[in-house]
Coordinates of N, CA and C in Angstrom, one line a residue:
X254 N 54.9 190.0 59.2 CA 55.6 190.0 60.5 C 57.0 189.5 60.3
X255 N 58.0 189.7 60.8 CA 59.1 189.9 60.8 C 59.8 188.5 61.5
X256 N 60.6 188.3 61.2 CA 61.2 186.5 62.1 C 61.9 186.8 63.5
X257 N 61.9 186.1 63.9 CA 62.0 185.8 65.2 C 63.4 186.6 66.0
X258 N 63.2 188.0 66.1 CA 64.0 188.7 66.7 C 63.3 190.2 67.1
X259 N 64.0 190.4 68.4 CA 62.7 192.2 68.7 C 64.0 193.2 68.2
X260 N 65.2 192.7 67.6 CA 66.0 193.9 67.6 C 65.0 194.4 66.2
X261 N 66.0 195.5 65.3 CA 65.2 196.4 64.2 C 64.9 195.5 62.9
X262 N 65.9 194.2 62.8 CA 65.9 193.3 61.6 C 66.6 192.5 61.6
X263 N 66.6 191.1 61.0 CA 67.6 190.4 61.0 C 69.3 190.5 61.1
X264 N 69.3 191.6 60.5 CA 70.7 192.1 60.0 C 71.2 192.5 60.8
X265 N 70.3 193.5 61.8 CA 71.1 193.6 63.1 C 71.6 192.8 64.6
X266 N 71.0 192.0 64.0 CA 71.0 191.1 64.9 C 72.2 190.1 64.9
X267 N 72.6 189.9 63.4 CA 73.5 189.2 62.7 C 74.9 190.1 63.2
X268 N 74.8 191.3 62.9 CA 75.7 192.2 63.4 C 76.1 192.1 64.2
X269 N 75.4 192.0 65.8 CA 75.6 192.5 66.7 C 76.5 190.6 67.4
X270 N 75.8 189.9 67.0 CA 76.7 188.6 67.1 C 78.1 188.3 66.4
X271 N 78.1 188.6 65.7 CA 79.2 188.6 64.4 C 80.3 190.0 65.2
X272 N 79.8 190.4 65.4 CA 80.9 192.0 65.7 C 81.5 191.6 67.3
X273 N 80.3 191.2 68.2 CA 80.7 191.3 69.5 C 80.6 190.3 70.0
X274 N 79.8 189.4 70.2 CA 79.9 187.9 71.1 C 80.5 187.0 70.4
X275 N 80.3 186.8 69.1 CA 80.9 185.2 68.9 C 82.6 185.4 68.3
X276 N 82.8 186.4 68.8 CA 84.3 186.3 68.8 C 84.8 186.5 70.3
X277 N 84.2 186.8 71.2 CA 84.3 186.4 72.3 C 83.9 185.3 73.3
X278 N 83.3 184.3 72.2 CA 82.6 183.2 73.2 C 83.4 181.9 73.6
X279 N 83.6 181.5 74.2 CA 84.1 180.2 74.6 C 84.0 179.2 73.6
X280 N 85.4 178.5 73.6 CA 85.2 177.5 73.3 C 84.1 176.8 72.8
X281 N 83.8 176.3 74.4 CA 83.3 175.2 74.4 C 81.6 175.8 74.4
X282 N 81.4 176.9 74.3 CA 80.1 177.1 74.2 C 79.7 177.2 72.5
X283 N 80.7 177.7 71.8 CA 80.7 177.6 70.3 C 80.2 175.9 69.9
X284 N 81.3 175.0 70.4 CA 80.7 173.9 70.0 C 79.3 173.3 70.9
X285 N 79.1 173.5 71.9 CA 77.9 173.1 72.5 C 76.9 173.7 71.7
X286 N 76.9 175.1 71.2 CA 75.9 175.8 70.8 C 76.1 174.9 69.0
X287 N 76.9 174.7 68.2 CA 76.9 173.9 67.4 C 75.8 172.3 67.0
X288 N 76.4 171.4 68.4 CA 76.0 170.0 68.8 C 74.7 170.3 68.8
X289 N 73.8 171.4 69.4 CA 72.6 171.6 69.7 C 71.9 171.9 68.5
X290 N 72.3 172.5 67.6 CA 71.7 172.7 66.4 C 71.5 171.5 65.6
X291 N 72.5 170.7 65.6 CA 72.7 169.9 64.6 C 72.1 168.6 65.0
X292 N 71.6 168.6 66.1 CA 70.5 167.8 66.8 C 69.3 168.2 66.9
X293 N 69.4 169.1 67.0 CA 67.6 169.9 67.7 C 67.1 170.7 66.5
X294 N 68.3 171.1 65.6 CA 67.8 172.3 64.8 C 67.2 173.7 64.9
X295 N 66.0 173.7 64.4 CA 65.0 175.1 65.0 C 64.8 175.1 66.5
X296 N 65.2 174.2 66.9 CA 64.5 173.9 68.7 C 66.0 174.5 69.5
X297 N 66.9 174.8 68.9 CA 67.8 174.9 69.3 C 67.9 176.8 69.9
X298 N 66.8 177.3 69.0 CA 66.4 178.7 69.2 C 66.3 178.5 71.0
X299 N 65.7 177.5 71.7 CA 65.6 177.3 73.0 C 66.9 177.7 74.1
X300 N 67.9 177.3 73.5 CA 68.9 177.9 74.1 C 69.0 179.4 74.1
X301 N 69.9 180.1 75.3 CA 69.9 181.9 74.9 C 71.0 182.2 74.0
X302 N 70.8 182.9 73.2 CA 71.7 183.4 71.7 C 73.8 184.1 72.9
X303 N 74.2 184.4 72.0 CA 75.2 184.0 72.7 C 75.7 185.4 73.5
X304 N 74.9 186.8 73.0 CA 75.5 187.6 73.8 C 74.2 187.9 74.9
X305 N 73.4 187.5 74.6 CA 72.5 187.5 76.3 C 73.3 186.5 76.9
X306 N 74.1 185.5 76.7 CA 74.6 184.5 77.5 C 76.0 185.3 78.3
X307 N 76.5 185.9 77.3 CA 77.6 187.0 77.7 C 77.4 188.2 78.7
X308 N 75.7 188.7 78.6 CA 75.7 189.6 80.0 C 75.0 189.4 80.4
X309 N 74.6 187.3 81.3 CA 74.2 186.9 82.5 C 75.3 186.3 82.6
X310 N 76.8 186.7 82.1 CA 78.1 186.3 82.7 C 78.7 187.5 83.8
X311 N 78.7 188.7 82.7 CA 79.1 189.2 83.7 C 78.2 189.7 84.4
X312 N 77.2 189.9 84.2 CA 76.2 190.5 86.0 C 76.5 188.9 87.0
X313 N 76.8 188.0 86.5 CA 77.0 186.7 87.5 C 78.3 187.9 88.0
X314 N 79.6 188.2 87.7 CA 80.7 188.3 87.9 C 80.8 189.5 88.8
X315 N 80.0 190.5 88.6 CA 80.0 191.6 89.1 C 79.6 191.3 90.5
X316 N 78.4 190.9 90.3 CA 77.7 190.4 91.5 C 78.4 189.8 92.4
X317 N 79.8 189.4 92.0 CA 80.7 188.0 92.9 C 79.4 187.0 93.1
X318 N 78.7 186.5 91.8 CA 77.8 185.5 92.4 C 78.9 184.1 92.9
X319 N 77.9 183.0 93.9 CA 78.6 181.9 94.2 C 77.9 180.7 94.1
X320 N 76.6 181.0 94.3 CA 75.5 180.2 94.6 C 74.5 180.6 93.6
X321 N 73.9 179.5 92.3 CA 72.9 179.8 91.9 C 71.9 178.7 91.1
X322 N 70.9 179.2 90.6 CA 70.0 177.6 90.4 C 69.5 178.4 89.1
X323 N 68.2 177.2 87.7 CA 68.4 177.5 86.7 C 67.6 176.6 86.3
X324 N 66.2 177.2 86.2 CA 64.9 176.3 85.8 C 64.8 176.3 84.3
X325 N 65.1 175.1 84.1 CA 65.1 174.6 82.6 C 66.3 174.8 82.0
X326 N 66.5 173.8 81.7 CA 68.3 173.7 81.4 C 68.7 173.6 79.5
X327 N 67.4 172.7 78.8 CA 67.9 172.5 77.5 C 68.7 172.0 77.5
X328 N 69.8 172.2 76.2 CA 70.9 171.5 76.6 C 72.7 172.3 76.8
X329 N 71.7 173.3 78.0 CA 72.9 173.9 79.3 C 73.5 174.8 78.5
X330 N 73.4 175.8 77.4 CA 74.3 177.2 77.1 C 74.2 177.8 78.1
X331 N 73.3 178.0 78.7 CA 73.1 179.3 79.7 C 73.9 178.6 81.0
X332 N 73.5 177.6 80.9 CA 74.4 176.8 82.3 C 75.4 176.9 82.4
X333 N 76.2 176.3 81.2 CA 77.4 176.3 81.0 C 78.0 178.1 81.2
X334 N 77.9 178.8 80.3 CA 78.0 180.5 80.6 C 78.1 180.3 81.7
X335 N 77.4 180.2 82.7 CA 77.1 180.8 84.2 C 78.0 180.0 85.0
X336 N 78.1 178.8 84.7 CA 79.3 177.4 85.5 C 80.8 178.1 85.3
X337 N 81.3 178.8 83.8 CA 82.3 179.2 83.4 C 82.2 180.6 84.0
X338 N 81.3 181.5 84.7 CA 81.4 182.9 85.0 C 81.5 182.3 86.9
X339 N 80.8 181.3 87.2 CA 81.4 181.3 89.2 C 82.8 180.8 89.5
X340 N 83.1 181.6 90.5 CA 84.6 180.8 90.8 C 84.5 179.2 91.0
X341 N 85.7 179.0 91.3 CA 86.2 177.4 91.4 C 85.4 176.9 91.8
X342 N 84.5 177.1 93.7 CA 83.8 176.6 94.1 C 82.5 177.1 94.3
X343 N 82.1 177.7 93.2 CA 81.1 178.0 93.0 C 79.9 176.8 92.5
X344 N 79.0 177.2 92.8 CA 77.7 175.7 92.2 C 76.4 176.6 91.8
X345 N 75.8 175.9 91.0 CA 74.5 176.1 90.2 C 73.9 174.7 90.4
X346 N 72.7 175.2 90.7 CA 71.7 173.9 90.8 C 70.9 174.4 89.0
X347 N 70.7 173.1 88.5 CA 70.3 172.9 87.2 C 68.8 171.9 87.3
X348 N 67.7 172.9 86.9 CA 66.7 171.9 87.6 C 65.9 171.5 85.6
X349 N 65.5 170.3 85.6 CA 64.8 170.2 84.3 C 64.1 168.9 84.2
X350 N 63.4 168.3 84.0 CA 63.0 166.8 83.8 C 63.4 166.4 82.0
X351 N 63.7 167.2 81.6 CA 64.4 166.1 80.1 C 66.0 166.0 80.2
X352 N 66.4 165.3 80.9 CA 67.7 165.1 81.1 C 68.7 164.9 80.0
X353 N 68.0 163.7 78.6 CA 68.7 163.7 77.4 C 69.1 165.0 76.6
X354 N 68.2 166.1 76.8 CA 68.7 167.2 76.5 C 70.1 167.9 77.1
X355 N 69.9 168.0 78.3 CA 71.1 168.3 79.0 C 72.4 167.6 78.7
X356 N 72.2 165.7 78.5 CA 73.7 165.2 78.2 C 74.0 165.8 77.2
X357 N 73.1 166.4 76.0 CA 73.8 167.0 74.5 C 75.1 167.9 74.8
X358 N 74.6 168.4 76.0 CA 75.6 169.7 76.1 C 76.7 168.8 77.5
X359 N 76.4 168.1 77.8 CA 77.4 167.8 79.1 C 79.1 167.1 78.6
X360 N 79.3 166.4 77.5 CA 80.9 166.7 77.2 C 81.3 168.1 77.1
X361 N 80.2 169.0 76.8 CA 81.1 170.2 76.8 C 81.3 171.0 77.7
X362 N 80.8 170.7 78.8 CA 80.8 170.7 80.2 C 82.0 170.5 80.8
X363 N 82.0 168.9 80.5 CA 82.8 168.4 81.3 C 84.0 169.3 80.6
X364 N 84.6 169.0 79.6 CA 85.5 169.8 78.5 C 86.3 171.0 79.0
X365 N 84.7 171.9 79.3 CA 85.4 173.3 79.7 C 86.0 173.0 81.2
X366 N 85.9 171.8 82.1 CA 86.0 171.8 83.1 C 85.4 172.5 84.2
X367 N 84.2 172.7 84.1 CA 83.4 172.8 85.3 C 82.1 172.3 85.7
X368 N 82.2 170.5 85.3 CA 81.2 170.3 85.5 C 81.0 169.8 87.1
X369 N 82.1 170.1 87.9 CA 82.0 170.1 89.4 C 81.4 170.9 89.7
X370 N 81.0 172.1 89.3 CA 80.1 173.1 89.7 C 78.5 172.3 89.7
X371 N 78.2 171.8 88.9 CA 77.0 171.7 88.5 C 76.1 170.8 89.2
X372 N 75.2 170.5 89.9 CA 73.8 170.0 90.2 C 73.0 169.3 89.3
X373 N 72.9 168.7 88.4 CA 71.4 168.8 87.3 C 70.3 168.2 88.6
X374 N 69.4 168.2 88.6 CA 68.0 167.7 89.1 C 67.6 167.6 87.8
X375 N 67.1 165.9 87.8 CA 65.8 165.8 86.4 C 64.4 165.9 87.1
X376 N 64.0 166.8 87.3 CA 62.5 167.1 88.2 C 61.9 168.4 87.6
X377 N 60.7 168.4 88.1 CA 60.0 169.5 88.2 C 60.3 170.4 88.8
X378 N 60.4 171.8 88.5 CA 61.1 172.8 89.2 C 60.0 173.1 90.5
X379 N 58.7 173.4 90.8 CA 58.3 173.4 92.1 C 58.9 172.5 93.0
X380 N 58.7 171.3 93.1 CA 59.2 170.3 93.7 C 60.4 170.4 94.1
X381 N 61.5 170.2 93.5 CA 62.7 170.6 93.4 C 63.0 171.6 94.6
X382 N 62.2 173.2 94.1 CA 62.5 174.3 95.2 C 61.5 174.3 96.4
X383 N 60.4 173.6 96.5 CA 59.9 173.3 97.8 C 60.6 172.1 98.6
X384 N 61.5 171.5 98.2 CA 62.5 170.6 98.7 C 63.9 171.3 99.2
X385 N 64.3 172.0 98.0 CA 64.9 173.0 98.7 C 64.8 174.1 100.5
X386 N 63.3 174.4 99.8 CA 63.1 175.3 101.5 C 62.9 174.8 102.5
X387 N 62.2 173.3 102.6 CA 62.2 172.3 103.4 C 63.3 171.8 104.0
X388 N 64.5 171.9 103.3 CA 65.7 171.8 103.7 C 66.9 172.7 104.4
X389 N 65.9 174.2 104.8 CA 66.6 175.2 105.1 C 67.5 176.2 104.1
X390 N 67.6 176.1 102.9 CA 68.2 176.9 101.6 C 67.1 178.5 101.7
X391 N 66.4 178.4 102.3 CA 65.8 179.9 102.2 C 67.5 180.8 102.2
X392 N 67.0 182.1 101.0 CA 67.5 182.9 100.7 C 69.3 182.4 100.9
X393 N 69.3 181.5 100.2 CA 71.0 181.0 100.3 C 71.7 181.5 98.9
X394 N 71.0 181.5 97.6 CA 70.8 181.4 96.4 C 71.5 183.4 95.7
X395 N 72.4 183.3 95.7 CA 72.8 184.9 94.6 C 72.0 184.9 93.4
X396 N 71.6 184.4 92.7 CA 71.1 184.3 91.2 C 70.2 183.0 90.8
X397 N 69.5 183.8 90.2 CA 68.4 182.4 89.5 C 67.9 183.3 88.5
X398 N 68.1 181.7 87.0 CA 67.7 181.9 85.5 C 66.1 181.4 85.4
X399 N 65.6 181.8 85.0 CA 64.4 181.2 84.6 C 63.8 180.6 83.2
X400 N 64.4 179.7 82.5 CA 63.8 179.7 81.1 C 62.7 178.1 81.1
X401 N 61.9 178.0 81.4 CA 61.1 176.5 81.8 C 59.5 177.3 81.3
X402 N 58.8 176.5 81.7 CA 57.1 176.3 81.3 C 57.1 177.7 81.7
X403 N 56.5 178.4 81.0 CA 55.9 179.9 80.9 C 54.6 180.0 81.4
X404 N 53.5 179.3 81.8 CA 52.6 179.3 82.6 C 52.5 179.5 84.0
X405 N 53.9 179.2 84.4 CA 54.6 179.3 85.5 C 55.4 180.0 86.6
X406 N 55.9 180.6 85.6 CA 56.9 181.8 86.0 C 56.0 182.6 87.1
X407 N 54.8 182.8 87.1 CA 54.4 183.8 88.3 C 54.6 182.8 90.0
X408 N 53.7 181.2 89.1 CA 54.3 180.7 90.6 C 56.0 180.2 90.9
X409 N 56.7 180.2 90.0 CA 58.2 180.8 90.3 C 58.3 181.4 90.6
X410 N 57.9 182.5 90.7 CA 58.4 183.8 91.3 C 58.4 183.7 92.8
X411 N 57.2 183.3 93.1 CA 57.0 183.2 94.6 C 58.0 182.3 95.2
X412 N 58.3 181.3 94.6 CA 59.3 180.2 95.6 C 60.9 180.6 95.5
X413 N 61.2 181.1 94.1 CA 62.0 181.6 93.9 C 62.7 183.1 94.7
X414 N 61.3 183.7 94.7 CA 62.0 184.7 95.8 C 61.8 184.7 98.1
X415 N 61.8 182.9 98.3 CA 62.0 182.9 99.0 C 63.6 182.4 99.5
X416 N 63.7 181.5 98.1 CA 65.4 180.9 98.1 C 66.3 182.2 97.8
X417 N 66.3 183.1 96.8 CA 67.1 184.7 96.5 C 67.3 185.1 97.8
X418 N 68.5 185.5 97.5 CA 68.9 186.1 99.1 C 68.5 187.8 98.6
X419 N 68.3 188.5 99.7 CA 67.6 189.9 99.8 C 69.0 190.5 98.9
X420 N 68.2 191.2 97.6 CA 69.4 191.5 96.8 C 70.3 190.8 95.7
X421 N 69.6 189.9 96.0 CA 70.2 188.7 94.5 C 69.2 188.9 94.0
X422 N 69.6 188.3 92.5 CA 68.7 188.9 91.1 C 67.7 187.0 90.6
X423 N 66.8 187.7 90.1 CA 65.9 186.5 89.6 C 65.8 187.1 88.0
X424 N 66.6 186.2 87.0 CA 66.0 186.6 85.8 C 65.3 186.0 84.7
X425 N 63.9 186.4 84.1 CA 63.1 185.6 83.5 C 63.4 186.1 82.1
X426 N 63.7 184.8 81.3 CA 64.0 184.7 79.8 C 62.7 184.5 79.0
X427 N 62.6 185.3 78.3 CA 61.3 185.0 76.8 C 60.5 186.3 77.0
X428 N 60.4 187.0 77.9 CA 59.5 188.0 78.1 C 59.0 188.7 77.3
X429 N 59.6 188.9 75.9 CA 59.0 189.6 74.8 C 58.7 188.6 74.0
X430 N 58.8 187.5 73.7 CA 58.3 186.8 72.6 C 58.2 186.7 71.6
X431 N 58.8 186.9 71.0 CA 59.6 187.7 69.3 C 58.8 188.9 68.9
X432 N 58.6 189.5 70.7 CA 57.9 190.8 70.5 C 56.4 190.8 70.1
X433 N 56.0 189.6 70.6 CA 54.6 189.3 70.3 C 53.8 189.8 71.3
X434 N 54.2 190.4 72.9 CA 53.6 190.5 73.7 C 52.8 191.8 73.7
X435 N 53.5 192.8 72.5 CA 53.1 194.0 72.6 C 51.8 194.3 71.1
X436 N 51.5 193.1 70.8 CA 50.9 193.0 69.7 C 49.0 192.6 70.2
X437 N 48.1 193.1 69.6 CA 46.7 192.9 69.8 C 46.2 191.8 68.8
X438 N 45.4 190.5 69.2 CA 45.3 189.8 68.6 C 44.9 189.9 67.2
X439 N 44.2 191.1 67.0 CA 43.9 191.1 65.4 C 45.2 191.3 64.7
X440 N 46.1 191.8 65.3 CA 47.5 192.2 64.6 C 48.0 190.8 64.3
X441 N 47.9 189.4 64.8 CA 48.6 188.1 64.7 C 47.7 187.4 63.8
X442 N 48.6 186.7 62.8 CA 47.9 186.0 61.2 C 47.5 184.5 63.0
X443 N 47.2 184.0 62.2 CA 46.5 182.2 62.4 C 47.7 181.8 62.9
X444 N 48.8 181.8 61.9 CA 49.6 180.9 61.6 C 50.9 181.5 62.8
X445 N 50.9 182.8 62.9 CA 51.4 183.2 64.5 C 50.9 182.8 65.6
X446 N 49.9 182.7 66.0 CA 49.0 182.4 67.1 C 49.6 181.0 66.9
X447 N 49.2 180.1 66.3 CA 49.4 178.6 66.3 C 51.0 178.6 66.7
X448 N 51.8 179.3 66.5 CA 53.3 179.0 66.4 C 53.5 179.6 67.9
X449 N 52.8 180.8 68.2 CA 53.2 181.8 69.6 C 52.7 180.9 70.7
X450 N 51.6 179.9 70.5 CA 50.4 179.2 71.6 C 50.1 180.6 72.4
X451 N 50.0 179.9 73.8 CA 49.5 180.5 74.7 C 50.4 181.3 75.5
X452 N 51.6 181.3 75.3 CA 52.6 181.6 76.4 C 52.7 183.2 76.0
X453 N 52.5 183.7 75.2 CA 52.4 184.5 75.0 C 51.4 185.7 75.9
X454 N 50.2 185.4 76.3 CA 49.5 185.9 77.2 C 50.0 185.5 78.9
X455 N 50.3 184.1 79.4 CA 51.3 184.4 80.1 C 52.4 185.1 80.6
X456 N 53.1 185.5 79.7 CA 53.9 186.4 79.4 C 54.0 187.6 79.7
X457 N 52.7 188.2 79.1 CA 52.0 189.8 79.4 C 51.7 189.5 81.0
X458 N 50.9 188.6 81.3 CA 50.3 188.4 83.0 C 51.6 188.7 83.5
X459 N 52.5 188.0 83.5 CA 54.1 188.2 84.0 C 54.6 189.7 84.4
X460 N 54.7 189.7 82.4 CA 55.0 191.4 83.1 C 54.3 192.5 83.6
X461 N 53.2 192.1 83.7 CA 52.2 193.4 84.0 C 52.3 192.9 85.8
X462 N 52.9 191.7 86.0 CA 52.6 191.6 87.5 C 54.4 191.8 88.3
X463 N 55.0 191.6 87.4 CA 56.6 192.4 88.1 C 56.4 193.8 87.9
X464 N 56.1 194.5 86.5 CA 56.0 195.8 87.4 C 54.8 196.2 88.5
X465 N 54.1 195.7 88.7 CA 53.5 196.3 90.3 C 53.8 195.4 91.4
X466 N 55.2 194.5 91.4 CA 55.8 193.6 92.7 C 56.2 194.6 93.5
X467 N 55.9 195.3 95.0 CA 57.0 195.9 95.6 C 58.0 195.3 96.1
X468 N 58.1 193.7 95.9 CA 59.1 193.5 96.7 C 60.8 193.3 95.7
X469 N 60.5 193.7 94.5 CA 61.3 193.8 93.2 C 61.7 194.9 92.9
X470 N 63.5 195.3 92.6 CA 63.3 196.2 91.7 C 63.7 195.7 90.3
X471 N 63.0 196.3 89.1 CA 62.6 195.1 87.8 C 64.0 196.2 86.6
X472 N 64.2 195.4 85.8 CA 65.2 196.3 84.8 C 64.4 195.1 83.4
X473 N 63.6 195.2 82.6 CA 63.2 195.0 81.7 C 63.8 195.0 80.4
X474 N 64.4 193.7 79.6 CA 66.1 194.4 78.5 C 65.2 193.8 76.8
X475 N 65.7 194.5 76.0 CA 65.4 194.1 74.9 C 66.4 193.3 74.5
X476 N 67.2 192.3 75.4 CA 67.9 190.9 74.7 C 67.4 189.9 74.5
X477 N 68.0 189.0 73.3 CA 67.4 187.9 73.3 C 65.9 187.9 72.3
X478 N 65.2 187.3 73.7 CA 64.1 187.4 73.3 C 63.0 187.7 74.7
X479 N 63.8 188.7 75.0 CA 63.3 190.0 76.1 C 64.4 188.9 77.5
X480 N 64.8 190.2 78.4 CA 64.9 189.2 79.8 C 64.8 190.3 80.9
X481 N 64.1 189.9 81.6 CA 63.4 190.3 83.4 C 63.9 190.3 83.9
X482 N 65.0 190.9 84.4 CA 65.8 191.3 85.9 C 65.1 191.8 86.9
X483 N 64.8 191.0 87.8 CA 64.3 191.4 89.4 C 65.5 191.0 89.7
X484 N 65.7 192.2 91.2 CA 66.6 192.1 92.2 C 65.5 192.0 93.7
X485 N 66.0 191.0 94.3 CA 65.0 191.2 95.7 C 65.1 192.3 96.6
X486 N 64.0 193.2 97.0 CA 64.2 193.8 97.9 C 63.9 193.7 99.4
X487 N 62.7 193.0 99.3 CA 62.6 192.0 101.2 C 61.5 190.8 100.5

């Protein structure tokens, strides 16, 4: 089995960063995405690679997003991306309970100068968005990231698409799994399974339950390491 990418090979993959995003990436996400490695190392894979980070920039931009939130933060590439793609008074709510993660990346934050945009919440993300609706934020929200506990994502979906305003997008990150989702258990050695856990089958539940959502329309991408674009429809 092949390392940890669903493009055709390593090479391409190398390619496709090397040619088109990391000559186009920010500053300050070059070094945040640096700081993160050199701390976290392999864990740093946790962050999104840099040209999935480049087009949840511009669908943010397109969208004229203004308002958006972002379950599981790490330490904030994707946040940051998205802080650097809303205008001036734009805000992201940043929800995560490992906060020391997130300071790794918050000089670079502050750096790029938009850490006024930003929210972090160190919490649980239900909590967090059932506090939200309680507060009246129903459907206030243009955009929501999803990268957090993968057991979850389906009851994400539900809370999440009561804060999405009709027509803002909900996108769920990991959905292929280094393409493990389309694989039958006898096809995975021991030592995949132990490394894939369980999220993997979560995963499939996920997507086999956005395509039969009517209240979604779904755009399914081979970036990354797969990502779920729902747009709300009611």
């Amino acid at each position: 089995m092949k390392g940890c990418t669903i493009l055709q090979s390593e090479a391409l993959a190398k390619y496709v960063l090397e040619t088109s995003a990391y000559p186009r990436e920010h500053e300050q996400l070059k070094e945040l995405r640096k700081a993160s490695f050199d701390k976290y190392e392999q864990r740093s894979v946790m962050n999104v690679p840099a040209d999935e980070g480049q087009l949840l920039s511009m669908l943010l931009k397109v969208m004229n997003a203004k308002k958006t939130i972002e379950l599981g933060v790490f330490t904030g590439y994707s946040l940051l991306a998205t802080a650097l793609a809303l205008p001036y008074n734009g805000k992201v709510i940043a929800i995560d309970p490992d906060r020391e993660a997130y300071e790794t990346g918050l000089p670079f934050i502050e750096k790029a100068g938009v850490a006024h945009k930003i929210q972090f919440i160190g919490s649980d993300a239900t909590s967090a968005m059932k506090e939200f609706l309680d507060n009246g934020e129903e459907a206030t929200f243009d955009f929501a990231f999803v990268d957090a506990d993968k057991e979850n994502y389906i009851n994400y979906h539900e809370l999440l698409l009561k804060l999405v305003r009709v027509g803002g997008i909900i996108a769920y990150d990991n959905t292929l799994w280094s393409g493990t989702v389309a694989l039958a258990d006898e096809d995975l050695t021991q030592e995949w399974k132990d490394r894939i856990g369980e999220s993997r089958i979560f995963l499939r539940n996920l997507n086999a339950f956005l395509a039969k959502d009517t209240r979604i329309d779904l755009a399914h991408l081979s970036i990354g390491d797969g990502l779920a674009l729902c747009r709300r429809l009611k």
